[in-house]
mmCIF file of C-alpha atoms and ligand atoms in Angstrom:
data_model
loop_
_atom_site.group_PDB
_atom_site.id
_atom_site.type_symbol
_atom_site.label_atom_id
_atom_site.label_comp_id
_atom_site.label_asym_id
_atom_site.label_seq_id
_atom_site.Cartn_x
_atom_site.Cartn_y
_atom_site.Cartn_z
ATOM 1 C CA MET Y 23 -12.739 -23.621 11.715
ATOM 2 C CA ARG Y 24 -15.859 -20.973 11.149
ATOM 3 C CA VAL Y 25 -15.184 -17.967 8.825
ATOM 4 C CA CYS Y 26 -17.136 -14.727 8.371
ATOM 5 C CA ILE Y 27 -16.321 -11.987 5.930
ATOM 6 C CA HIS Y 28 -17.793 -9.049 7.496
ATOM 7 C CA ARG Y 29 -16.730 -6.847 4.562
ATOM 8 C CA GLY Y 30 -15.234 -7.638 1.141
ATOM 9 C CA THR Y 31 -17.076 -9.845 -0.684
ATOM 10 C CA LYS Y 32 -18.462 -7.424 -3.262
ATOM 11 C CA GLN Y 33 -15.962 -4.244 -2.586
ATOM 12 C CA ILE Y 34 -12.539 -3.213 -2.523
ATOM 13 C CA GLY Y 35 -11.672 -1.593 0.892
ATOM 14 C CA GLY Y 36 -12.589 -2.090 4.149
ATOM 15 C CA SER Y 37 -11.527 -5.733 4.326
ATOM 16 C CA CYS Y 38 -12.431 -7.560 7.478
ATOM 17 C CA ILE Y 39 -12.533 -11.285 7.751
ATOM 18 C CA GLU Y 40 -13.314 -13.254 11.411
ATOM 19 C CA LEU Y 41 -12.239 -16.738 12.074
ATOM 20 C CA GLU Y 42 -13.482 -18.728 14.988
ATOM 21 C CA HIS Y 43 -12.490 -22.287 16.456
ATOM 22 C CA GLU Y 44 -13.027 -23.477 19.722
ATOM 23 C CA GLY Y 45 -14.530 -20.453 21.005
ATOM 24 C CA VAL Y 46 -11.348 -18.414 20.183
ATOM 25 C CA ARG Y 47 -11.690 -15.775 17.526
ATOM 26 C CA ILE Y 48 -9.350 -13.700 15.276
ATOM 27 C CA LEU Y 49 -9.677 -11.088 12.797
ATOM 28 C CA LEU Y 50 -7.765 -10.921 9.548
ATOM 29 C CA ASP Y 51 -7.574 -7.042 8.743
ATOM 30 C CA LEU Y 52 -9.827 -4.617 10.160
ATOM 31 C CA GLY Y 53 -9.859 -2.111 6.911
ATOM 32 C CA LEU Y 54 -11.528 1.351 6.405
ATOM 33 C CA PRO Y 55 -13.832 1.374 3.449
ATOM 34 C CA LEU Y 56 -12.707 3.701 0.648
ATOM 35 C CA ASP Y 57 -15.874 5.847 1.460
ATOM 36 C CA GLY Y 58 -15.963 5.423 5.083
ATOM 37 C CA ALA Y 59 -15.195 7.775 7.885
ATOM 38 C CA SER Y 60 -12.484 6.473 10.473
ATOM 39 C CA ASP Y 61 -14.765 7.744 13.418
ATOM 40 C CA ASP Y 62 -17.488 5.688 12.390
ATOM 41 C CA ARG Y 63 -18.009 2.899 14.880
ATOM 42 C CA SER Y 64 -20.744 1.272 12.898
ATOM 43 C CA LEU Y 65 -18.169 0.000 10.398
ATOM 44 C CA LEU Y 66 -16.782 -2.560 13.318
ATOM 45 C CA PRO Y 67 -17.941 -6.088 13.409
ATOM 46 C CA GLN Y 68 -20.559 -6.652 16.333
ATOM 47 C CA ARG Y 69 -17.971 -8.274 18.993
ATOM 48 C CA THR Y 70 -14.543 -6.856 19.372
ATOM 49 C CA ASP Y 71 -14.054 -6.974 22.940
ATOM 50 C CA ASP Y 72 -12.767 -10.641 23.339
ATOM 51 C CA LEU Y 73 -10.624 -11.038 20.162
ATOM 52 C CA ALA Y 74 -7.774 -13.135 20.690
ATOM 53 C CA ALA Y 75 -5.559 -11.209 18.060
ATOM 54 C CA VAL Y 76 -6.028 -8.937 14.920
ATOM 55 C CA ILE Y 77 -3.679 -9.928 11.988
ATOM 56 C CA ILE Y 78 -3.155 -7.125 9.729
ATOM 57 C CA SER Y 79 -1.838 -8.094 6.350
ATOM 58 C CA HIS Y 80 -0.416 -4.783 5.208
ATOM 59 C CA PRO Y 81 -0.179 -1.233 6.084
ATOM 60 C CA HIS Y 82 -2.966 0.334 3.655
ATOM 61 C CA VAL Y 83 -5.617 1.947 5.229
ATOM 62 C CA ASP Y 84 -8.362 -0.215 3.603
ATOM 63 C CA HIS Y 85 -6.818 -2.817 5.622
ATOM 64 C CA TYR Y 86 -6.112 -1.509 9.143
ATOM 65 C CA GLY Y 87 -7.911 2.062 9.190
ATOM 66 C CA LEU Y 88 -10.524 1.077 11.974
ATOM 67 C CA LEU Y 89 -7.932 -0.421 14.239
ATOM 68 C CA HIS Y 90 -7.560 2.492 16.620
ATOM 69 C CA HIS Y 91 -11.395 1.650 17.765
ATOM 70 C CA LEU Y 92 -10.289 -1.524 19.682
ATOM 71 C CA GLN Y 93 -9.242 -1.714 23.324
ATOM 72 C CA PRO Y 94 -5.522 -0.836 23.582
ATOM 73 C CA ALA Y 95 -4.967 -4.194 24.738
ATOM 74 C CA THR Y 96 -6.026 -6.144 21.791
ATOM 75 C CA SER Y 97 -2.913 -7.772 20.074
ATOM 76 C CA VAL Y 98 -2.359 -6.495 16.716
ATOM 77 C CA CYS Y 99 0.024 -9.059 14.479
ATOM 78 C CA ILE Y 100 1.657 -7.056 11.728
ATOM 79 C CA GLY Y 101 5.175 -6.960 10.170
ATOM 80 C CA ALA Y 102 7.626 -4.774 12.169
ATOM 81 C CA ALA Y 103 8.431 -2.755 9.235
ATOM 82 C CA ALA Y 104 4.654 -2.173 8.477
ATOM 83 C CA ARG Y 105 3.996 -1.398 12.015
ATOM 84 C CA ARG Y 106 6.797 1.235 11.929
ATOM 85 C CA ILE Y 107 5.430 2.847 8.682
ATOM 86 C CA ILE Y 108 2.088 3.328 10.207
ATOM 87 C CA LYS Y 109 3.333 5.150 13.420
ATOM 88 C CA ALA Y 110 5.916 7.327 11.118
ATOM 89 C CA ALA Y 111 3.073 8.265 8.764
ATOM 90 C CA ALA Y 112 0.285 8.868 11.472
ATOM 91 C CA PRO Y 113 1.502 12.410 12.472
ATOM 92 C CA PHE Y 114 1.822 13.759 8.913
ATOM 93 C CA THR Y 115 -1.623 12.141 7.475
ATOM 94 C CA GLY Y 116 -3.880 12.545 10.530
ATOM 95 C CA GLN Y 117 -4.861 9.052 10.376
ATOM 96 C CA PRO Y 118 -5.684 7.726 14.135
ATOM 97 C CA LEU Y 119 -2.697 6.050 15.675
ATOM 98 C CA PRO Y 120 -3.798 2.585 17.117
ATOM 99 C CA ALA Y 121 -1.760 0.874 19.736
ATOM 100 C CA LEU Y 122 -0.368 -1.884 17.450
ATOM 101 C CA GLU Y 123 1.457 -3.808 20.373
ATOM 102 C CA GLY Y 124 1.517 -7.717 19.228
ATOM 103 C CA PHE Y 125 3.701 -10.330 17.386
ATOM 104 C CA ASP Y 126 5.715 -9.346 14.405
ATOM 105 C CA LEU Y 127 4.738 -11.125 11.331
ATOM 106 C CA GLN Y 128 7.886 -12.700 9.750
ATOM 107 C CA ASP Y 129 8.011 -14.440 6.100
ATOM 108 C CA GLN Y 130 7.224 -17.979 6.602
ATOM 109 C CA VAL Y 131 7.817 -18.107 10.387
ATOM 110 C CA PRO Y 132 4.382 -19.459 11.998
ATOM 111 C CA VAL Y 133 2.903 -18.159 14.905
ATOM 112 C CA SER Y 134 0.030 -20.021 17.280
ATOM 113 C CA ILE Y 135 -2.785 -17.878 18.413
ATOM 114 C CA GLY Y 136 -4.863 -20.407 20.819
ATOM 115 C CA PRO Y 137 -5.763 -23.116 18.448
ATOM 116 C CA PHE Y 138 -4.904 -21.174 15.031
ATOM 117 C CA CYS Y 139 -1.689 -21.598 13.482
ATOM 118 C CA ILE Y 140 -0.613 -18.483 11.364
ATOM 119 C CA THR Y 141 2.008 -18.770 8.584
ATOM 120 C CA PRO Y 142 2.685 -15.438 7.090
ATOM 121 C CA TYR Y 143 4.109 -15.381 3.257
ATOM 122 C CA LEU Y 144 5.892 -12.070 2.254
ATOM 123 C CA VAL Y 145 4.476 -10.777 -0.903
ATOM 124 C CA ASP Y 146 4.959 -8.461 -3.788
ATOM 125 C CA HIS Y 147 2.706 -5.641 -3.275
ATOM 126 C CA SER Y 148 2.574 -1.605 -3.642
ATOM 127 C CA ALA Y 149 2.539 -1.662 0.295
ATOM 128 C CA TYR Y 150 5.888 -2.281 2.095
ATOM 129 C CA ASP Y 151 6.210 -5.585 4.333
ATOM 130 C CA ALA Y 152 3.014 -6.998 2.881
ATOM 131 C CA TYR Y 153 1.774 -10.623 3.749
ATOM 132 C CA ALA Y 154 -0.593 -13.563 2.439
ATOM 133 C CA LEU Y 155 -1.732 -15.681 5.415
ATOM 134 C CA LEU Y 156 -1.965 -19.181 5.846
ATOM 135 C CA ILE Y 157 -4.285 -20.347 8.793
ATOM 136 C CA GLU Y 158 -4.753 -23.672 10.040
ATOM 137 C CA ALA Y 159 -7.130 -24.673 12.671
ATOM 138 C CA GLY Y 160 -9.293 -27.896 13.229
ATOM 139 C CA GLY Y 161 -7.877 -29.795 10.445
ATOM 140 C CA LYS Y 162 -8.341 -27.013 7.834
ATOM 141 C CA ARG Y 163 -6.491 -24.975 6.040
ATOM 142 C CA LEU Y 164 -7.497 -21.221 4.908
ATOM 143 C CA PHE Y 165 -5.302 -19.009 2.680
ATOM 144 C CA TYR Y 166 -5.989 -15.250 2.602
ATOM 145 C CA SER Y 167 -4.053 -13.680 -0.168
ATOM 146 C CA GLY Y 168 -4.272 -10.107 1.303
ATOM 147 C CA ASP Y 169 -3.072 -7.915 -1.527
ATOM 148 C CA PHE Y 170 -0.337 -9.027 -4.118
ATOM 149 C CA ARG Y 171 0.837 -9.046 -7.583
ATOM 150 C CA GLY Y 172 3.318 -10.577 -9.586
ATOM 151 C CA HIS Y 173 5.097 -7.792 -11.329
ATOM 152 C CA GLY Y 174 6.609 -5.593 -8.643
ATOM 153 C CA ARG Y 175 10.275 -5.352 -7.648
ATOM 154 C CA LYS Y 176 9.338 -8.592 -5.335
ATOM 155 C CA ARG Y 177 8.108 -10.791 -8.271
ATOM 156 C CA ARG Y 178 10.396 -13.371 -7.332
ATOM 157 C CA LEU Y 179 8.404 -14.172 -4.048
ATOM 158 C CA PHE Y 180 5.157 -14.489 -6.476
ATOM 159 C CA GLU Y 181 7.287 -17.095 -8.716
ATOM 160 C CA ALA Y 182 8.554 -18.913 -5.746
ATOM 161 C CA VAL Y 183 4.799 -19.370 -4.439
ATOM 162 C CA LEU Y 184 3.727 -21.034 -7.671
ATOM 163 C CA GLN Y 185 6.846 -23.211 -7.936
ATOM 164 C CA ARG Y 186 6.068 -24.344 -4.077
ATOM 165 C CA PRO Y 187 2.593 -23.497 -3.379
ATOM 166 C CA PRO Y 188 0.918 -24.416 -0.086
ATOM 167 C CA GLU Y 189 -0.857 -27.859 -0.391
ATOM 168 C CA GLY Y 190 -4.129 -29.062 0.707
ATOM 169 C CA ILE Y 191 -5.705 -25.700 0.693
ATOM 170 C CA ASP Y 192 -9.601 -25.939 1.702
ATOM 171 C CA VAL Y 193 -10.494 -22.278 1.389
ATOM 172 C CA LEU Y 194 -8.535 -19.650 -0.742
ATOM 173 C CA LEU Y 195 -9.798 -15.916 0.016
ATOM 174 C CA MET Y 196 -8.253 -14.366 -3.005
ATOM 175 C CA GLU Y 197 -8.573 -10.661 -3.965
ATOM 176 C CA GLY Y 198 -9.391 -9.647 -7.255
ATOM 177 C CA THR Y 199 -8.975 -6.062 -7.672
ATOM 178 C CA THR Y 200 -8.171 -6.115 -11.408
ATOM 179 C CA LEU Y 201 -10.833 -8.211 -12.689
ATOM 180 C CA SER Y 202 -12.927 -5.319 -13.651
ATOM 181 C CA ARG Y 203 -10.070 -4.677 -16.007
ATOM 182 C CA VAL Y 204 -10.150 -8.460 -17.728
ATOM 183 C CA GLY Y 205 -9.551 -7.765 -21.498
ATOM 184 C CA GLU Y 206 -6.767 -5.211 -20.998
ATOM 185 C CA LYS Y 207 -3.459 -6.297 -21.943
ATOM 186 C CA ASP Y 208 -2.544 -9.218 -19.879
ATOM 187 C CA ALA Y 209 0.853 -8.205 -18.520
ATOM 188 C CA PHE Y 210 0.897 -5.251 -16.501
ATOM 189 C CA PRO Y 211 4.210 -2.874 -16.737
ATOM 190 C CA SER Y 212 6.918 -3.719 -14.311
ATOM 191 C CA GLU Y 213 8.794 -1.283 -12.069
ATOM 192 C CA ALA Y 214 11.717 -1.679 -14.574
ATOM 193 C CA ASP Y 215 9.350 -0.652 -17.127
ATOM 194 C CA LEU Y 216 8.331 2.468 -15.245
ATOM 195 C CA GLU Y 217 11.906 3.347 -14.742
ATOM 196 C CA LYS Y 218 12.437 3.262 -18.208
ATOM 197 C CA GLN Y 219 9.639 5.604 -18.727
ATOM 198 C CA LEU Y 220 11.032 8.051 -16.157
ATOM 199 C CA VAL Y 221 14.281 8.465 -17.618
ATOM 200 C CA GLU Y 222 12.686 9.486 -20.936
ATOM 201 C CA HIS Y 223 10.575 11.671 -19.161
ATOM 202 C CA PHE Y 224 13.147 13.344 -17.250
ATOM 203 C CA GLN Y 225 15.756 13.663 -20.178
ATOM 204 C CA ALA Y 226 12.698 15.182 -22.252
ATOM 205 C CA THR Y 227 12.334 17.956 -19.452
ATOM 206 C CA PRO Y 228 14.292 21.116 -19.826
ATOM 207 C CA GLY Y 229 13.136 22.519 -16.133
ATOM 208 C CA LEU Y 230 11.648 21.046 -13.039
ATOM 209 C CA ALA Y 231 10.522 17.445 -13.316
ATOM 210 C CA MET Y 232 7.696 16.493 -10.674
ATOM 211 C CA ILE Y 233 6.246 13.305 -9.728
ATOM 212 C CA TYR Y 234 3.212 12.620 -7.838
ATOM 213 C CA ALA Y 235 3.481 9.093 -5.943
ATOM 214 C CA SER Y 236 2.781 7.696 -2.829
ATOM 215 C CA ALA Y 237 6.030 7.759 -0.466
ATOM 216 C CA GLN Y 238 4.689 4.555 1.137
ATOM 217 C CA ASN Y 239 4.927 2.888 -2.404
ATOM 218 C CA ILE Y 240 8.662 1.799 -1.696
ATOM 219 C CA ASP Y 241 9.037 -0.303 -4.917
ATOM 220 C CA ARG Y 242 7.899 3.314 -6.665
ATOM 221 C CA MET Y 243 10.597 5.215 -4.463
ATOM 222 C CA VAL Y 244 13.298 2.807 -5.453
ATOM 223 C CA THR Y 245 12.302 3.360 -9.226
ATOM 224 C CA LEU Y 246 12.243 7.112 -8.665
ATOM 225 C CA TYR Y 247 15.623 6.872 -7.044
ATOM 226 C CA ARG Y 248 17.161 4.972 -9.861
ATOM 227 C CA ALA Y 249 15.618 6.912 -12.533
ATOM 228 C CA CYS Y 250 17.000 10.196 -11.081
ATOM 229 C CA LYS Y 251 20.442 8.745 -10.764
ATOM 230 C CA ARG Y 252 20.284 7.219 -14.503
ATOM 231 C CA THR Y 253 19.609 11.169 -15.491
ATOM 232 C CA GLY Y 254 21.862 12.875 -13.047
ATOM 233 C CA ARG Y 255 18.970 14.547 -11.208
ATOM 234 C CA THR Y 256 18.786 14.961 -7.338
ATOM 235 C CA LEU Y 257 15.605 13.658 -5.859
ATOM 236 C CA ILE Y 258 13.944 16.401 -3.726
ATOM 237 C CA ILE Y 259 11.937 14.471 -0.975
ATOM 238 C CA ASP Y 260 9.805 16.127 2.106
ATOM 239 C CA LEU Y 261 10.161 15.412 5.626
ATOM 240 C CA TYR Y 262 6.942 13.059 5.518
ATOM 241 C CA THR Y 263 8.784 10.913 2.793
ATOM 242 C CA ALA Y 264 12.096 10.790 4.669
ATOM 243 C CA ALA Y 265 10.326 9.232 7.846
ATOM 244 C CA ILE Y 266 8.726 6.660 5.811
ATOM 245 C CA LEU Y 267 12.091 5.687 4.059
ATOM 246 C CA GLU Y 268 13.584 5.703 7.404
ATOM 247 C CA ALA Y 269 10.931 3.458 8.726
ATOM 248 C CA THR Y 270 11.605 0.713 6.412
ATOM 249 C CA GLU Y 271 15.309 0.270 8.296
ATOM 250 C CA ASN Y 272 16.463 -1.340 5.050
ATOM 251 C CA ALA Y 273 19.740 -0.527 3.902
ATOM 252 C CA SER Y 274 19.126 -0.785 0.484
ATOM 253 C CA ILE Y 275 16.230 1.834 0.286
ATOM 254 C CA PRO Y 276 17.045 5.342 -0.346
ATOM 255 C CA GLN Y 277 17.395 7.621 2.424
ATOM 256 C CA SER Y 278 17.063 11.450 3.277
ATOM 257 C CA ASP Y 279 21.196 11.457 3.430
ATOM 258 C CA TRP Y 280 22.053 9.380 0.483
ATOM 259 C CA PRO Y 281 24.144 11.334 -2.244
ATOM 260 C CA GLY Y 282 21.453 12.444 -5.096
ATOM 261 C CA VAL Y 283 18.923 12.942 -2.541
ATOM 262 C CA ALA Y 284 17.818 16.513 -1.013
ATOM 263 C CA LEU Y 285 15.494 17.261 1.919
ATOM 264 C CA PHE Y 286 13.049 20.100 1.262
ATOM 265 C CA THR Y 287 10.201 21.124 3.490
ATOM 266 C CA PRO Y 288 7.495 23.318 1.903
ATOM 267 C CA GLU Y 289 6.153 26.094 4.076
ATOM 268 C CA ARG Y 290 2.967 24.142 5.225
ATOM 269 C CA GLN Y 291 5.115 21.255 6.270
ATOM 270 C CA ARG Y 292 7.237 23.442 8.577
ATOM 271 C CA ARG Y 293 3.994 24.469 9.996
ATOM 272 C CA GLN Y 294 2.991 21.055 10.587
ATOM 273 C CA ILE Y 295 6.516 20.358 12.284
ATOM 274 C CA VAL Y 296 6.190 22.959 14.536
ATOM 275 C CA ARG Y 297 2.586 21.788 15.605
ATOM 276 C CA MET Y 298 4.087 18.219 15.873
ATOM 277 C CA GLN Y 299 7.123 19.340 17.654
ATOM 278 C CA ALA Y 300 9.005 17.045 15.457
ATOM 279 C CA PHE Y 301 12.212 19.020 15.648
ATOM 280 C CA ASP Y 302 14.210 15.899 16.376
ATOM 281 C CA LEU Y 303 13.069 13.991 13.505
ATOM 282 C CA LEU Y 304 14.004 17.143 11.360
ATOM 283 C CA LYS Y 305 17.332 17.370 12.761
ATOM 284 C CA ARG Y 306 17.812 13.781 11.689
ATOM 285 C CA HIS Y 307 16.958 14.445 8.152
ATOM 286 C CA ALA Y 308 18.682 17.625 7.753
ATOM 287 C CA SER Y 309 22.088 16.600 6.511
ATOM 288 C CA ASN Y 310 20.985 17.109 2.728
ATOM 289 C CA ARG Y 311 18.508 19.878 3.394
ATOM 290 C CA ILE Y 312 17.880 22.615 0.886
ATOM 291 C CA TYR Y 313 15.957 25.794 1.359
ATOM 292 C CA PRO Y 314 13.561 27.692 -1.079
ATOM 293 C CA GLU Y 315 16.243 30.247 -2.611
ATOM 294 C CA ALA Y 316 18.064 26.773 -3.702
ATOM 295 C CA LEU Y 317 15.078 25.622 -5.853
ATOM 296 C CA PRO Y 318 15.634 27.889 -8.923
ATOM 297 C CA GLY Y 319 19.165 27.023 -9.536
ATOM 298 C CA LEU Y 320 18.459 23.267 -8.930
ATOM 299 C CA ALA Y 321 15.250 23.152 -10.882
ATOM 300 C CA SER Y 322 16.622 21.660 -14.427
ATOM 301 C CA ARG Y 323 18.982 18.813 -12.332
ATOM 302 C CA SER Y 324 16.025 17.954 -9.919
ATOM 303 C CA VAL Y 325 12.865 15.512 -9.749
ATOM 304 C CA LEU Y 326 10.837 16.916 -6.722
ATOM 305 C CA LEU Y 327 8.495 13.972 -5.496
ATOM 306 C CA PHE Y 328 5.288 16.453 -5.519
ATOM 307 C CA ARG Y 329 2.701 16.508 -2.743
ATOM 308 C CA PRO Y 330 -0.243 19.242 -2.898
ATOM 309 C CA LEU Y 331 1.194 21.110 -0.165
ATOM 310 C CA HIS Y 332 4.231 22.201 -2.341
ATOM 311 C CA MET Y 333 1.953 24.193 -4.491
ATOM 312 C CA ASP Y 334 2.673 27.569 -2.863
ATOM 313 C CA ASP Y 335 6.152 27.139 -2.617
ATOM 314 C CA LEU Y 336 6.634 26.106 -6.158
ATOM 315 C CA ASP Y 337 4.864 29.129 -7.234
ATOM 316 C CA ALA Y 338 6.766 31.587 -4.866
ATOM 317 C CA ALA Y 339 10.043 30.030 -6.248
ATOM 318 C CA GLY Y 340 8.868 30.622 -10.091
ATOM 319 C CA VAL Y 341 10.232 26.982 -11.077
ATOM 320 C CA LEU Y 342 7.048 25.975 -13.303
ATOM 321 C CA GLY Y 343 8.264 27.468 -16.737
ATOM 322 C CA GLN Y 344 9.621 24.319 -18.685
ATOM 323 C CA ALA Y 345 8.605 22.030 -15.954
ATOM 324 C CA ARG Y 346 6.986 18.617 -16.340
ATOM 325 C CA PHE Y 347 4.346 16.696 -14.026
ATOM 326 C CA ILE Y 348 4.172 13.081 -13.564
ATOM 327 C CA TYR Y 349 1.193 11.279 -11.994
ATOM 328 C CA SER Y 350 2.340 7.882 -10.497
ATOM 329 C CA GLN Y 351 -0.551 6.762 -8.634
ATOM 330 C CA TRP Y 352 -4.130 5.037 -9.183
ATOM 331 C CA PRO Y 353 -6.109 7.197 -11.927
ATOM 332 C CA GLY Y 354 -9.151 6.552 -9.990
ATOM 333 C CA TYR Y 355 -8.024 9.489 -7.146
ATOM 334 C CA LEU Y 356 -8.037 12.031 -10.379
ATOM 335 C CA GLN Y 357 -11.931 11.963 -9.735
ATOM 336 C CA GLU Y 358 -11.871 12.851 -6.230
ATOM 337 C CA ASP Y 359 -12.594 16.299 -5.128
ATOM 338 C CA ALA Y 360 -9.431 16.703 -3.361
ATOM 339 C CA SER Y 361 -7.589 16.377 -6.580
ATOM 340 C CA GLN Y 362 -9.277 19.165 -8.301
ATOM 341 C CA LYS Y 363 -7.113 21.778 -6.461
ATOM 342 C CA TRP Y 364 -3.673 20.401 -7.736
ATOM 343 C CA LEU Y 365 -5.099 19.705 -11.192
ATOM 344 C CA ASN Y 366 -6.447 23.208 -11.436
ATOM 345 C CA TRP Y 367 -3.103 24.779 -10.348
ATOM 346 C CA LEU Y 368 -1.372 22.512 -13.187
ATOM 347 C CA ALA Y 369 -3.954 23.648 -15.370
ATOM 348 C CA GLY Y 370 -3.298 27.212 -14.357
ATOM 349 C CA ALA Y 371 0.466 26.997 -14.935
ATOM 350 C CA GLY Y 372 -0.044 25.314 -18.510
ATOM 351 C CA ILE Y 373 1.164 21.874 -17.625
ATOM 352 C CA GLU Y 374 -0.331 18.654 -18.986
ATOM 353 C CA PRO Y 375 0.231 15.737 -16.541
ATOM 354 C CA SER Y 376 2.010 12.644 -17.949
ATOM 355 C CA TYR Y 377 0.787 9.382 -16.582
ATOM 356 C CA VAL Y 378 3.549 6.889 -15.518
ATOM 357 C CA HIS Y 379 2.158 3.986 -13.096
ATOM 358 C CA THR Y 380 1.503 0.179 -12.584
ATOM 359 C CA SER Y 381 -0.905 -1.639 -10.493
ATOM 360 C CA GLY Y 382 -0.191 -2.914 -6.875
ATOM 361 C CA HIS Y 383 -2.428 -5.736 -7.466
ATOM 362 C CA ALA Y 384 -1.751 -8.751 -9.674
ATOM 363 C CA SER Y 385 -3.050 -9.121 -13.243
ATOM 364 C CA PRO Y 386 -5.939 -11.167 -14.225
ATOM 365 C CA ALA Y 387 -3.520 -13.555 -15.823
ATOM 366 C CA ASP Y 388 -1.287 -13.753 -12.882
ATOM 367 C CA LEU Y 389 -4.390 -14.453 -10.613
ATOM 368 C CA GLN Y 390 -5.138 -17.356 -12.649
ATOM 369 C CA ARG Y 391 -1.905 -18.702 -12.252
ATOM 370 C CA PHE Y 392 -1.814 -18.170 -8.534
ATOM 371 C CA ALA Y 393 -5.694 -19.893 -8.395
ATOM 372 C CA GLN Y 394 -4.205 -23.075 -10.117
ATOM 373 C CA ALA Y 395 -1.032 -23.252 -8.145
ATOM 374 C CA LEU Y 396 -2.963 -23.397 -4.923
ATOM 375 C CA SER Y 397 -5.687 -25.441 -6.456
ATOM 376 C CA PRO Y 398 -8.238 -24.901 -3.418
ATOM 377 C CA LYS Y 399 -11.346 -26.861 -2.573
ATOM 378 C CA GLN Y 400 -13.440 -23.411 -2.497
ATOM 379 C CA LEU Y 401 -12.091 -20.295 -3.793
ATOM 380 C CA VAL Y 402 -14.012 -17.389 -2.147
ATOM 381 C CA PRO Y 403 -13.926 -13.816 -3.941
ATOM 382 C CA ILE Y 404 -12.932 -10.941 -1.898
ATOM 383 C CA HIS Y 405 -11.551 -7.149 -2.386
ATOM 384 C CA SER Y 406 -13.209 -7.241 -5.814
ATOM 385 C CA PHE Y 407 -15.965 -5.017 -7.317
ATOM 386 C CA VAL Y 408 -16.859 -7.743 -9.873
ATOM 387 C CA PRO Y 409 -17.023 -11.050 -7.840
ATOM 388 C CA GLU Y 410 -19.306 -12.115 -10.618
ATOM 389 C CA GLU Y 411 -16.192 -12.490 -13.044
ATOM 390 C CA TYR Y 412 -14.520 -15.051 -10.692
ATOM 391 C CA PRO Y 413 -16.235 -18.128 -12.099
ATOM 392 C CA ARG Y 414 -15.381 -17.071 -15.636
ATOM 393 C CA GLN Y 415 -11.735 -17.121 -14.546
ATOM 394 C CA PHE Y 416 -11.319 -19.482 -12.129
ATOM 395 C CA ALA Y 417 -12.450 -23.205 -10.753
ATOM 396 C CA ASN Y 418 -14.477 -24.125 -7.302
ATOM 397 C CA VAL Y 419 -15.644 -20.527 -6.928
ATOM 398 C CA ARG Y 420 -17.803 -20.472 -4.133
ATOM 399 C CA PHE Y 421 -19.668 -16.998 -3.245
ATOM 400 C CA ARG Y 422 -20.204 -15.608 0.284
ATOM 401 C CA GLU Y 423 -22.314 -13.010 1.451
ATOM 402 C CA ASP Y 424 -21.042 -10.110 4.098
ATOM 403 C CA GLY Y 425 -21.791 -11.436 7.474
ATOM 404 C CA GLU Y 426 -22.602 -14.640 6.584
ATOM 405 C CA TRP Y 427 -20.984 -17.409 8.931
ATOM 406 C CA TRP Y 428 -19.733 -20.908 7.054
ATOM 407 C CA GLY Y 429 -17.569 -23.579 7.921
ATOM 408 C CA ALA Y 430 -14.237 -23.925 6.296
HETATM 409 ZN ZN1 ZN T 26 -3.222 -2.914 -0.408
#
């Protein structure tokens, strides 16, 4: 089995790995770099015309965001819920929608593609339906961690792999997102810790509580719903969030028609719905729908899942007095131009944002436990801005270059 990391040996975002055996080629992930433009074809690997399949580890744009450039006939293997989430999100986010036809990845159900045997391992990550991948071909075993952690709502999956790790791993491609944070506290907060923090914030807020979190972070949505329930507050979501939650098709994930959940479509989203002709979608989620005139009365008993398109409606409703704003995403986004508008809007309203968040990625200590359990013949850094940190943390580290072909 020959391996080429097209992108990812020295960066987070845009992950793409090509594997070749007996003339058959597959890709693991085809991500958009964090600073890349999705219409930039120069970001693609050279040969994409005769791929046997593309395996997508999880539905984050930095792992699938270039898929739409492939010929529609290309087989795309991804989790079934991940596939639905990408389809549900695309009309709202403007992310180009790829064809996405192919096998579904299922936890520890092997799939054969030519000479490759691929066994997905469902993992704990901030993206829903995320997998690590064991790839076997030509007597070699390569394990690709994808993105993962050990402190989310699916942490038992992480512990299960530590207890019964796949054996005889020749190559481990392991993400190291958090290695630039070595020296920080080893244990990252769990979702249960965040739930407790949110309850305290909500209890201390006389007016409307707003939280800015990703609707696609399903663990966080569950945490939020639970914190609302514990404080007697209604969780107000928009139609995009309702569509993402529905796409999980998971009976234990909060939905727009659950008690304690309300649907509010801000004016800018109403125009979006008309443009998308998404009236059936709106109708499906309208059982708990509320309208702008209800906002002032509900404010002190609600938590609004904030998105920047809410700003005009919140101004018009006059609900910012005694309100609180909680930021629950990666703090790096705060430096981006797109964040300045809502940060200025908050400052104008005299609201200082609070921060309640935990990483979607394993802590350095959990990465060490994972690498020790798998004990690979070679551990190749991927999805990290500090690959040079690996040899200080792990055994058998072998550096590779982007674009270099090597034998597993
Ligand atoms: Zn991810």
